[in-house]
């Protein structure tokens, strides 16, 4: 991992430093994946495939132009795993951890860049955030790796070392919401396996909560009254959207021949729960997403667009942003001047930030879908699904990614990179560049609606 130097941090602002750091890691991953040792079979990987995979791993998305299990060797899989772990924890988080280990303190520049990367975690909390994020990540991943590794060895018959490697890879991929799988036949054979499905779903959902939420749950597990508005919004949003997604997907796909139809009824609800959990930004699938009903794809688009909690491994506009928009709507419908959430009033600046982030995201996705439609002959609903999945770093795919033209794949590549950095750069810009005005324009009200 190549971290920006102290001189670079002085030249660039925090947001730019984060961008440079991520670009450096993507470049390193690209260089390693182009080596002949990384690709199965003769020769090296196609440059676009290597770059696409590197960005997909660092942005913890999971989209791929090739079959991950067959195209890459053990070395290639190890590189992808390292990129996923680095991207999930954050470049500046890891760089700051190294600074803590060496100097036992953080410079102001390190605090600013890590704060920008973690979307506004206070400077006073940076040290606890970094150590907490590392401890939580490694602990949850280790537990997941043991559970999956033991189950793979006991049930599937994989040799112990191979089962342990599969367990570790998928635990890291799931917790970081990356969606990469290296199993020979993917996860489809495990659609009825309760241990694999529940373990991966749990890892995805825990990772999607965000490190600030996990830190509060660790410190105040039995005192919900001490939880912040952020934690409550994320927990309530995760529960409601997962339940709604499970019910909708299960109901629509219940008798569909290409998806849940062949499954016995005790397997259909867990399969629906698994797919709903993956829309938090997980990216795994135990059924053929390309065979899902169009209505299911639209609902999954919405769920992926919302994403998970801030300052974590999930993508999307974030549950907190969606929650703020929901409570703004409720306040307007009730004719209230102030927006109250869980007994506290929202700042006016938060209203503008949530609306701005959402409108920018909608604009990017619409423009990208139009561009993909011009570059491809695939159905528009499939292209919109790919665009949302890339921008929300969800990694779910209808199976058309590898069939797209190089220009369309390059657009998805940019969407994944922008999707990982958009909350960091945009939220940082909105929070930092608030400038007081010494004058006000006269007020006038247009007709709304």
Coordinates of C-alpha atoms in Angstrom, one line a residue:
X1 CA 0.0 0.0 0.0
X2 CA 1.4 3.4 -1.0
X3 CA 0.2 6.1 1.4
X4 CA 0.5 9.8 0.6
X5 CA 3.6 11.4 2.1
X6 CA 3.5 14.3 4.6
X7 CA 4.6 16.7 1.9
X8 CA 1.8 15.6 -0.3
X9 CA -0.7 16.1 2.5
X10 CA 0.6 19.7 3.0
X11 CA 0.1 20.4 -0.8
X12 CA -3.3 18.9 -1.1
X13 CA -6.4 19.2 1.0
X14 CA -7.8 16.2 3.0
X15 CA -10.3 15.1 0.3
X16 CA -7.6 15.3 -2.5
X17 CA -5.2 13.3 -0.3
X18 CA -7.8 10.6 0.1
X19 CA -8.4 10.5 -3.7
X20 CA -4.6 10.2 -4.3
X21 CA -4.4 7.4 -1.7
X22 CA -7.1 5.4 -3.3
X23 CA -5.7 5.9 -6.8
X24 CA -2.3 4.7 -5.6
X25 CA -3.7 1.5 -4.2
X26 CA -5.8 0.9 -7.3
X27 CA -2.6 1.3 -9.4
X28 CA -0.7 -1.1 -7.2
X29 CA -3.5 -3.7 -7.5
X30 CA -3.6 -3.2 -11.3
X31 CA 0.1 -3.8 -11.5
X32 CA 0.0 -7.0 -9.5
X33 CA -3.0 -8.4 -11.4
X34 CA -1.4 -7.9 -14.7
X35 CA 1.5 -10.2 -13.7
X36 CA 1.3 -13.7 -15.4
X37 CA 1.4 -15.3 -12.0
X38 CA -2.0 -13.7 -11.2
X39 CA -3.9 -15.2 -14.1
X40 CA -4.8 -18.8 -14.7
X41 CA -3.6 -20.1 -18.0
X42 CA -0.9 -18.7 -20.3
X43 CA -0.1 -15.0 -20.5
X44 CA -1.2 -12.1 -18.3
X45 CA -4.6 -10.6 -17.8
X46 CA -6.1 -8.1 -20.2
X47 CA -5.3 -4.6 -18.8
X48 CA -9.0 -3.6 -18.7
X49 CA -9.9 -6.8 -16.7
X50 CA -7.1 -6.1 -14.3
X51 CA -8.0 -2.5 -13.8
X52 CA -11.7 -3.3 -13.5
X53 CA -11.0 -5.9 -10.9
X54 CA -8.6 -3.7 -9.0
X55 CA -11.1 -0.8 -8.8
X56 CA -14.0 -3.2 -8.0
X57 CA -12.0 -4.7 -5.1
X58 CA -10.8 -1.4 -3.7
X59 CA -14.2 0.1 -4.0
X60 CA -15.6 -3.1 -2.3
X61 CA -18.1 -3.5 -5.2
X62 CA -17.7 -7.0 -6.5
X63 CA -18.6 -6.4 -10.2
X64 CA -16.2 -8.2 -12.6
X65 CA -15.7 -8.6 -16.3
X66 CA -14.3 -12.1 -15.7
X67 CA -15.2 -15.2 -13.6
X68 CA -13.2 -14.5 -10.4
X69 CA -12.9 -18.1 -9.4
X70 CA -11.6 -19.4 -12.7
X71 CA -9.8 -16.4 -14.2
X72 CA -7.4 -15.7 -11.3
X73 CA -4.8 -17.9 -9.6
X74 CA -4.3 -18.2 -5.8
X75 CA -1.9 -15.3 -6.1
X76 CA -4.6 -13.2 -7.9
X77 CA -7.2 -14.2 -5.3
X78 CA -4.8 -13.1 -2.5
X79 CA -4.3 -9.7 -4.2
X80 CA -8.0 -9.2 -4.5
X81 CA -8.5 -10.1 -0.9
X82 CA -5.8 -7.6 0.2
X83 CA -7.4 -4.9 -2.0
X84 CA -10.9 -5.6 -0.5
X85 CA -9.5 -5.4 3.1
X86 CA -7.7 -2.2 2.3
X87 CA -10.6 -0.6 0.6
X88 CA -13.1 -1.7 3.3
X89 CA -11.1 -0.3 6.2
X90 CA -10.0 2.8 4.2
X91 CA -6.6 3.9 2.9
X92 CA -6.2 6.7 5.4
X93 CA -7.5 4.6 8.2
X94 CA -4.7 2.1 7.6
X95 CA -2.1 4.8 7.0
X96 CA -3.1 6.4 10.3
X97 CA -3.0 3.0 12.1
X98 CA 0.6 2.7 10.9
X99 CA 1.3 6.2 12.3
X100 CA -0.2 5.2 15.6
X101 CA 1.9 2.1 15.7
X102 CA 5.1 3.9 14.9
X103 CA 4.8 7.3 16.6
X104 CA 1.9 6.5 19.0
X105 CA 0.2 9.7 18.0
X106 CA -1.4 11.3 14.9
X107 CA -0.5 14.5 13.2
X108 CA -3.2 17.0 12.5
X109 CA -2.9 16.2 8.8
X110 CA -3.6 12.5 9.5
X111 CA -6.6 13.4 11.6
X112 CA -8.0 15.6 8.9
X113 CA -7.6 13.1 6.1
X114 CA -9.0 10.2 8.1
X115 CA -11.9 12.4 9.2
X116 CA -12.6 13.2 5.5
X117 CA -12.4 9.6 4.6
X118 CA -14.8 8.5 7.4
X119 CA -17.3 11.2 6.4
X120 CA -17.1 13.6 9.3
X121 CA -16.0 11.5 12.4
X122 CA -14.9 14.2 14.8
X123 CA -11.2 14.9 15.2
X124 CA -11.3 14.0 18.9
X125 CA -12.7 10.5 18.0
X126 CA -10.3 9.6 15.3
X127 CA -7.9 7.6 17.4
X128 CA -10.8 5.6 18.9
X129 CA -12.4 5.2 15.5
X130 CA -9.2 3.8 14.0
X131 CA -8.4 1.3 16.7
X132 CA -12.1 0.3 17.0
X133 CA -12.5 -0.2 13.3
X134 CA -9.5 -2.5 13.1
X135 CA -10.4 -4.5 16.2
X136 CA -14.1 -4.9 15.1
X137 CA -13.1 -5.8 11.5
X138 CA -10.5 -8.4 12.4
X139 CA -12.7 -9.9 15.2
X140 CA -15.9 -10.3 13.1
X141 CA -13.9 -11.5 10.1
X142 CA -12.1 -14.1 12.2
X143 CA -15.3 -15.5 13.7
X144 CA -16.9 -15.6 10.2
X145 CA -13.8 -17.3 8.7
X146 CA -13.8 -20.0 11.4
X147 CA -17.6 -20.7 11.0
X148 CA -17.4 -20.8 7.2
X149 CA -14.1 -22.7 7.1
X150 CA -15.3 -25.5 9.5
X151 CA -18.6 -25.8 7.6
X152 CA -17.0 -25.9 4.2
X153 CA -14.7 -28.7 5.4
X154 CA -17.4 -30.6 7.2
X155 CA -20.2 -30.4 4.6
X156 CA -18.7 -29.8 1.2
X157 CA -15.8 -32.1 1.6
X158 CA -13.1 -29.5 0.7
X159 CA -9.6 -30.3 2.1
X160 CA -9.0 -28.5 5.4
X161 CA -6.6 -25.9 4.0
X162 CA -8.8 -25.2 1.0
X163 CA -11.8 -24.9 3.2
X164 CA -10.0 -22.5 5.6
X165 CA -9.0 -20.3 2.6
X166 CA -12.5 -20.3 1.3
X167 CA -13.8 -19.4 4.7
X168 CA -11.3 -16.5 5.2
X169 CA -11.8 -15.1 1.7
X170 CA -15.6 -15.1 1.9
X171 CA -15.7 -13.7 5.5
X172 CA -13.5 -10.8 4.5
X173 CA -15.4 -10.3 1.3
X174 CA -18.8 -10.4 3.1
X175 CA -17.9 -8.1 6.0
X176 CA -16.4 -5.5 3.7
X177 CA -19.5 -5.8 1.5
X178 CA -17.4 -6.7 -1.5
X179 CA -19.3 -9.6 -3.0
X180 CA -16.4 -11.5 -4.5
X181 CA -16.6 -15.3 -4.4
X182 CA -13.9 -17.8 -5.4
X183 CA -16.0 -20.9 -4.9
X184 CA -15.8 -23.1 -8.1
X185 CA -19.6 -22.9 -8.7
X186 CA -20.3 -19.7 -6.8
X187 CA -22.9 -19.5 -4.1
X188 CA -25.8 -20.9 -6.1
X189 CA -25.3 -24.5 -4.7
X190 CA -25.7 -23.0 -1.2
X191 CA -29.1 -21.5 -1.7
X192 CA -30.5 -24.0 0.7
X193 CA -27.6 -24.1 3.1
X194 CA -28.7 -22.2 6.3
X195 CA -25.2 -21.8 7.8
X196 CA -23.5 -20.3 4.7
X197 CA -26.5 -18.1 3.9
X198 CA -27.0 -16.8 7.4
X199 CA -23.3 -16.4 8.1
X200 CA -22.7 -14.4 4.9
X201 CA -25.9 -12.3 5.5
X202 CA -24.9 -11.6 9.1
X203 CA -21.4 -10.5 8.0
X204 CA -22.8 -8.3 5.3
X205 CA -25.4 -6.6 7.6
X206 CA -22.9 -6.1 10.4
X207 CA -20.4 -4.5 8.0
X208 CA -23.1 -2.3 6.5
X209 CA -23.9 -0.7 9.8
X210 CA -20.8 1.4 9.8
X211 CA -18.0 1.6 12.4
X212 CA -19.5 4.5 14.4
X213 CA -22.6 2.4 15.0
X214 CA -20.6 -0.7 15.8
X215 CA -18.6 1.3 18.3
X216 CA -21.7 2.6 20.1
X217 CA -23.2 -0.9 20.2
X218 CA -20.0 -2.2 21.7
X219 CA -19.8 0.6 24.3
X220 CA -23.5 0.8 25.2
X221 CA -25.0 -2.6 24.3
X222 CA -27.8 -2.4 26.9
X223 CA -28.5 1.3 27.1
X224 CA -30.3 2.3 23.8
X225 CA -31.1 5.7 25.3
X226 CA -27.4 6.6 25.0
X227 CA -27.4 5.7 21.3
X228 CA -27.0 8.7 18.9
X229 CA -29.4 9.7 16.2
X230 CA -27.0 8.2 13.7
X231 CA -27.1 4.8 15.3
X232 CA -30.9 4.8 15.7
X233 CA -31.4 5.8 12.1
X234 CA -29.1 3.1 10.8
X235 CA -30.5 0.3 13.0
X236 CA -34.1 1.2 12.2
X237 CA -33.4 1.6 8.5
X238 CA -31.5 -1.7 8.3
X239 CA -34.3 -3.6 10.0
X240 CA -37.2 -2.0 8.1
X241 CA -35.6 -2.2 4.6
X242 CA -34.4 -5.8 5.1
X243 CA -37.8 -6.9 6.2
X244 CA -39.6 -5.1 3.4
X245 CA -37.1 -6.3 0.9
X246 CA -37.4 -9.9 2.1
X247 CA -41.2 -9.9 1.9
X248 CA -41.3 -8.3 -1.5
X249 CA -38.6 -10.4 -3.1
X250 CA -40.0 -13.6 -1.7
X251 CA -43.6 -12.8 -2.7
X252 CA -42.7 -11.8 -6.3
X253 CA -40.2 -14.6 -6.9
X254 CA -42.1 -17.4 -5.1
X255 CA -43.3 -19.3 -8.1
X256 CA -40.9 -17.9 -10.7
X257 CA -39.3 -20.8 -12.6
X258 CA -35.8 -19.2 -13.0
X259 CA -35.4 -18.2 -9.4
X260 CA -37.4 -19.4 -6.3
X261 CA -39.8 -21.7 -8.2
X262 CA -37.7 -24.9 -8.0
X263 CA -37.0 -24.3 -4.3
X264 CA -39.0 -26.0 -1.5
X265 CA -41.1 -23.6 0.5
X266 CA -38.8 -23.7 3.7
X267 CA -35.9 -22.5 1.5
X268 CA -37.8 -19.6 -0.3
X269 CA -38.0 -17.2 2.7
X270 CA -34.3 -17.6 3.7
X271 CA -33.4 -17.1 0.0
X272 CA -35.5 -13.9 -0.1
X273 CA -33.8 -12.7 3.1
X274 CA -30.4 -13.5 1.7
X275 CA -31.0 -11.4 -1.5
X276 CA -32.6 -8.6 0.5
X277 CA -29.5 -8.5 2.8
X278 CA -27.2 -8.3 -0.2
X279 CA -28.8 -5.0 -1.3
X280 CA -27.3 -3.3 1.7
X281 CA -24.1 -3.5 -0.5
X282 CA -23.2 -7.2 -0.1
X283 CA -23.2 -8.3 -3.7
X284 CA -23.5 -12.0 -3.2
X285 CA -26.3 -14.0 -4.9
X286 CA -27.6 -17.6 -4.5
X287 CA -29.9 -17.3 -7.5
X288 CA -29.5 -16.0 -11.0
X289 CA -30.1 -12.3 -10.7
X290 CA -30.6 -12.1 -14.5
X291 CA -33.7 -14.2 -14.1
X292 CA -35.4 -12.0 -11.4
X293 CA -38.6 -10.3 -12.3
X294 CA -38.4 -6.7 -13.5
X295 CA -40.4 -5.5 -10.4
X296 CA -37.8 -7.2 -8.2
X297 CA -34.9 -5.5 -10.0
X298 CA -36.6 -2.1 -9.5
X299 CA -37.0 -2.7 -5.8
X300 CA -33.5 -3.9 -5.5
X301 CA -32.4 -0.8 -7.4
X302 CA -34.0 1.4 -4.7
X303 CA -32.5 -0.7 -1.8
X304 CA -29.0 -0.6 -3.3
X305 CA -29.3 3.1 -3.9
X306 CA -30.1 3.7 -0.2
X307 CA -27.2 1.4 0.9
X308 CA -26.0 1.1 4.5
X309 CA -24.6 3.2 7.3
X310 CA -22.0 5.9 6.9
X311 CA -18.3 5.5 7.7
X312 CA -18.4 1.8 6.9
X313 CA -18.0 -0.6 4.1
X314 CA -21.5 -0.2 2.5
X315 CA -22.3 2.1 -0.4
X316 CA -25.3 4.0 -1.5
X317 CA -26.5 7.5 -0.4
X318 CA -26.5 5.9 3.2
X319 CA -29.4 5.0 5.5
X320 CA -29.0 8.3 7.4
X321 CA -29.5 10.4 4.3
X322 CA -32.6 8.4 3.4
X323 CA -33.8 8.7 7.0
X324 CA -33.4 12.5 7.0
X325 CA -35.3 12.8 3.7
X326 CA -38.1 10.6 5.1
X327 CA -38.4 12.8 8.2
X328 CA -38.3 16.0 6.1
X329 CA -41.2 14.5 4.1
X330 CA -43.1 13.7 7.3
X331 CA -42.6 17.2 8.7
X332 CA -43.8 18.8 5.5
X333 CA -46.9 16.6 5.3
X334 CA -47.7 17.5 8.9
X335 CA -47.0 21.2 8.4
X336 CA -44.3 21.4 10.9
X337 CA -41.5 24.1 10.7
X338 CA -38.9 21.9 12.4
X339 CA -37.8 18.4 11.5
X340 CA -37.6 16.2 14.6
X341 CA -36.0 12.8 14.7
X342 CA -36.2 10.5 17.8
X343 CA -36.9 13.5 20.1
X344 CA -34.2 15.8 18.6
X345 CA -34.3 18.6 16.0
X346 CA -32.3 18.3 12.8
X347 CA -30.0 21.2 11.8
X348 CA -31.1 23.1 8.7
X349 CA -27.7 22.4 7.1
X350 CA -28.4 18.7 7.4
X351 CA -31.5 19.1 5.3
X352 CA -29.6 20.7 2.5
X353 CA -26.8 18.2 2.6
X354 CA -29.2 15.2 2.4
X355 CA -31.1 16.7 -0.5
X356 CA -27.8 17.6 -2.3
X357 CA -26.3 14.2 -1.9
X358 CA -29.4 12.5 -3.1
X359 CA -30.0 14.7 -6.1
X360 CA -26.3 14.4 -7.2
X361 CA -26.6 10.6 -6.9
X362 CA -29.8 10.4 -8.9
X363 CA -28.3 12.7 -11.6
X364 CA -25.2 10.5 -11.9
X365 CA -27.2 7.3 -12.1
X366 CA -29.7 8.7 -14.7
X367 CA -26.9 10.1 -16.8
X368 CA -24.9 6.9 -16.6
X369 CA -27.9 4.7 -17.6
X370 CA -28.5 6.9 -20.6
X371 CA -24.8 6.6 -21.6
X372 CA -24.9 2.8 -21.1
X373 CA -28.0 2.6 -23.3
X374 CA -26.1 4.5 -26.0
X375 CA -23.1 2.2 -25.7
X376 CA -25.0 -1.1 -25.4
X377 CA -28.0 -3.0 -26.9
X378 CA -28.9 -4.6 -23.5
X379 CA -32.4 -3.9 -22.0
X380 CA -32.5 -0.6 -20.1
X381 CA -33.7 -2.1 -16.9
X382 CA -30.6 -4.3 -16.9
X383 CA -28.4 -1.4 -17.6
X384 CA -30.0 0.7 -14.9
X385 CA -29.4 -2.2 -12.5
X386 CA -25.7 -2.3 -13.4
X387 CA -25.3 1.4 -13.0
X388 CA -27.0 1.5 -9.6
X389 CA -25.0 -1.5 -8.5
X390 CA -21.7 0.1 -9.6
X391 CA -22.4 3.5 -8.1
X392 CA -23.8 2.1 -4.9
X393 CA -20.8 -0.3 -4.8
X394 CA -23.3 -3.2 -4.3
X395 CA -21.8 -5.6 -6.8
X396 CA -25.0 -7.4 -7.8
X397 CA -25.2 -8.0 -11.5
X398 CA -27.7 -9.4 -14.0
X399 CA -24.8 -11.1 -15.8
X400 CA -24.3 -8.6 -18.6
X401 CA -21.1 -6.9 -17.3
X402 CA -18.7 -9.2 -19.2
X403 CA -20.8 -8.8 -22.4
X404 CA -20.7 -5.0 -22.4
X405 CA -18.4 -3.1 -24.8
X406 CA -15.0 -1.8 -23.4
X407 CA -16.4 1.8 -23.4
X408 CA -19.4 0.6 -21.3
X409 CA -17.1 -1.3 -18.9
X410 CA -14.9 1.7 -18.6
X411 CA -18.0 3.8 -17.5
X412 CA -18.9 1.2 -14.9
X413 CA -15.3 1.3 -13.7
X414 CA -15.6 5.1 -13.2
X415 CA -18.9 4.6 -11.4
X416 CA -17.4 2.2 -9.0
X417 CA -14.5 4.5 -8.2
X418 CA -16.8 7.5 -7.9
X419 CA -19.3 5.6 -5.8
X420 CA -16.6 4.7 -3.2
X421 CA -15.2 8.2 -3.1
X422 CA -18.4 10.3 -3.7
X423 CA -19.6 10.3 -0.1
X424 CA -16.1 11.1 1.1
X425 CA -15.5 14.0 -1.2
X426 CA -19.0 15.4 -1.5
X427 CA -19.8 15.2 2.2
X428 CA -16.5 16.7 3.1
X429 CA -17.0 19.6 0.7
X430 CA -20.5 20.3 2.0
X431 CA -19.3 20.2 5.6
X432 CA -16.1 22.2 5.1
X433 CA -17.1 24.9 2.6
X434 CA -19.9 26.5 4.5
X435 CA -19.2 30.3 4.2
X436 CA -21.3 32.9 6.1
X437 CA -22.8 35.6 3.9
X438 CA -22.6 39.3 4.8
X439 CA -25.8 40.0 2.9
X440 CA -29.2 38.4 2.0
X441 CA -31.3 38.6 -1.2
X442 CA -35.0 39.6 -0.9
X443 CA -37.3 36.6 -0.5
X444 CA -39.8 35.3 -3.1
X445 CA -41.7 32.1 -3.3
X446 CA -42.4 30.2 -6.5
X447 CA -45.4 27.9 -6.9
X448 CA -44.6 24.4 -5.8
X449 CA -46.5 21.4 -7.2

